[in-house]
Short mmCIF file of C-alpha atoms in Angstrom, two decimals:
data_model
loop_
_atom_site.label_atom_id
_atom_site.label_comp_id
_atom_site.label_asym_id
_atom_site.label_seq_id
_atom_site.Cartn_x
_atom_site.Cartn_y
_atom_site.Cartn_z
CA MET A 1 37.76 46.49 53.30
CA LYS A 2 38.88 45.97 56.91
CA THR A 3 35.24 45.96 58.10
CA ARG A 4 34.39 43.33 55.51
CA ALA A 5 37.24 41.07 56.70
CA ILE A 6 36.10 41.44 60.32
CA LEU A 7 32.51 40.57 59.40
CA ILE A 8 33.61 37.50 57.43
CA SER A 9 35.82 36.37 60.34
CA LEU A 10 32.97 36.87 62.78
CA PHE A 11 30.58 34.95 60.52
CA VAL A 12 33.04 32.05 60.11
CA SER A 13 33.63 31.96 63.88
CA ILE A 14 29.92 31.81 64.67
CA LEU A 15 29.35 29.18 62.00
CA SER A 16 32.25 27.08 63.33
CA LEU A 17 30.96 27.36 66.88
CA THR A 18 27.49 26.30 65.75
CA PHE A 19 28.86 23.21 64.01
CA LEU A 20 31.02 22.36 66.99
CA LEU A 21 28.09 22.52 69.40
CA ASN A 22 25.64 20.64 67.18
CA CYS A 23 27.80 17.86 65.76
CA GLY A 24 29.08 14.68 67.31
CA ASP A 25 27.61 11.97 69.48
CA LYS A 26 24.99 13.13 71.88
CA GLU A 27 23.18 11.36 74.63
CA LYS A 28 19.61 10.69 73.79
CA PRO A 29 17.30 12.60 76.10
CA LYS A 30 15.76 10.46 78.80
CA GLU A 31 12.12 9.73 78.32
CA GLU A 32 9.96 11.65 80.70
CA ALA A 33 7.55 9.78 82.89
CA ALA A 34 3.92 10.22 81.98
CA PRO A 35 2.22 12.76 84.22
CA VAL A 36 0.15 11.22 86.99
CA ALA A 37 -2.83 13.50 86.58
CA SER A 38 -3.13 14.35 82.93
CA ALA A 39 -6.32 15.89 81.68
CA ALA A 40 -6.91 12.88 79.43
CA THR A 41 -7.19 10.53 82.43
CA LEU A 42 -9.84 12.54 84.26
CA SER A 43 -13.55 12.05 83.79
CA PRO A 44 -15.41 15.20 82.71
CA GLU A 45 -16.90 15.53 86.22
CA VAL A 46 -13.48 15.26 87.92
CA GLU A 47 -11.99 17.64 85.33
CA GLU A 48 -14.71 20.17 86.18
CA GLY A 49 -13.93 19.62 89.88
CA LYS A 50 -10.28 20.38 89.18
CA LYS A 51 -11.25 23.58 87.39
CA LEU A 52 -13.44 24.65 90.33
CA PHE A 53 -10.68 23.69 92.80
CA LEU A 54 -8.27 26.03 91.00
CA GLU A 55 -10.81 28.82 90.36
CA ASN A 56 -11.76 29.00 94.04
CA GLY A 57 -8.18 29.07 95.25
CA CYS A 58 -8.18 25.71 97.01
CA ASN A 59 -4.70 25.10 95.64
CA ALA A 60 -3.39 28.21 97.42
CA CYS A 61 -3.48 26.25 100.67
CA HIS A 62 -3.78 22.60 99.64
CA GLY A 63 -1.36 22.78 96.70
CA ASP A 64 -1.82 21.71 93.10
CA THR A 65 -1.51 18.01 93.98
CA GLY A 66 -3.34 18.19 97.32
CA ALA A 67 -0.21 17.67 99.43
CA GLY A 68 -1.04 20.63 101.70
CA ASP A 69 1.89 22.57 100.27
CA GLY A 70 0.23 25.52 98.55
CA ALA A 71 1.81 28.97 98.49
CA ALA A 72 -0.11 30.06 101.59
CA ALA A 73 0.50 26.85 103.56
CA ALA A 74 3.77 27.97 105.15
CA SER A 75 2.06 30.83 106.97
CA LEU A 76 -0.96 28.85 108.20
CA ASN A 77 -1.49 27.22 111.57
CA PRO A 78 -2.98 24.67 111.56
CA LYS A 79 -1.50 23.49 108.29
CA PRO A 80 -3.86 22.71 105.38
CA ARG A 81 -5.06 19.15 104.90
CA ASN A 82 -2.71 16.92 102.96
CA TYR A 83 -5.15 14.88 100.86
CA LYS A 84 -2.67 12.00 100.81
CA ALA A 85 -2.86 11.66 104.63
CA PRO A 86 -4.40 8.52 106.13
CA ALA A 87 -8.16 8.56 106.62
CA ASN A 88 -7.88 8.82 110.43
CA GLU A 89 -6.17 12.21 110.06
CA TRP A 90 -9.10 13.77 108.20
CA LYS A 91 -11.64 15.72 110.31
CA ASN A 92 -14.64 14.37 108.40
CA GLY A 93 -12.97 11.55 106.46
CA PRO A 94 -11.82 11.27 102.82
CA THR A 95 -15.21 10.09 101.57
CA GLU A 96 -17.50 12.13 99.37
CA ALA A 97 -19.88 12.63 102.32
CA GLY A 98 -17.05 13.73 104.62
CA ILE A 99 -15.55 16.11 102.07
CA LEU A 100 -18.97 17.59 101.32
CA LYS A 101 -19.52 18.13 105.06
CA THR A 102 -16.24 20.07 105.21
CA LEU A 103 -17.03 22.08 102.08
CA ASN A 104 -20.54 22.92 103.29
CA ASN A 105 -19.70 23.73 106.91
CA GLY A 106 -15.99 24.54 106.89
CA ILE A 107 -13.93 23.45 109.89
CA PRO A 108 -15.30 25.38 112.89
CA SER A 109 -11.99 25.19 114.80
CA ASN A 110 -10.09 26.46 111.75
CA PRO A 111 -11.01 29.99 110.61
CA VAL A 112 -9.11 29.55 107.32
CA MET A 113 -11.14 26.53 106.16
CA THR A 114 -14.44 28.29 105.73
CA SER A 115 -17.68 27.08 104.20
CA TYR A 116 -17.98 26.99 100.42
CA LYS A 117 -21.74 26.38 100.56
CA PHE A 118 -22.26 29.46 98.36
CA LEU A 119 -20.98 27.43 95.38
CA GLY A 120 -24.01 25.15 95.48
CA ASP A 121 -24.38 21.40 95.79
CA GLU A 122 -23.51 20.51 92.19
CA LYS A 123 -20.17 22.35 92.19
CA LEU A 124 -19.28 21.09 95.66
CA LYS A 125 -19.86 17.49 94.55
CA LYS A 126 -17.46 18.01 91.64
CA ILE A 127 -14.82 19.52 93.93
CA ALA A 128 -15.31 16.61 96.35
CA LYS A 129 -14.77 14.12 93.52
CA TYR A 130 -11.57 15.92 92.56
CA VAL A 131 -10.35 15.86 96.17
CA ILE A 132 -11.04 12.09 96.25
CA TYR A 133 -9.07 11.79 93.01
CA LEU A 134 -6.13 13.67 94.58
CA ASN A 135 -6.37 11.45 97.68
CA GLN A 136 -6.15 8.31 95.58
CA ASN A 137 -3.50 9.43 93.07
#
């Protein structure tokens, strides 16, 4: 009998606490801003470039948004390219031709930024288009 009274008291307490926490005026949650780079806004070619960018670990140094803040960036010298940087700070420029030159040849003075020529021209063009997208967004 005593156990039953304790269980009923416990149940009533939990139920009361639930009502207390869920009743009353609440602030409406603030609307979240739409993501800048949602999958729906990317062309299929740029979306494929994003996939290749992630699969090949480019984001480890350059970060998910191209800000040069990937997980490995802190330990690198020189620091990875921030794709948002002005054009004059890019070794080969933020154009498709310049990005393809970097992807094909690497940066000779930077042993971390090696050539990705092994991926082939088609994949490199898609990665370059994604890098341009990151530069512009």
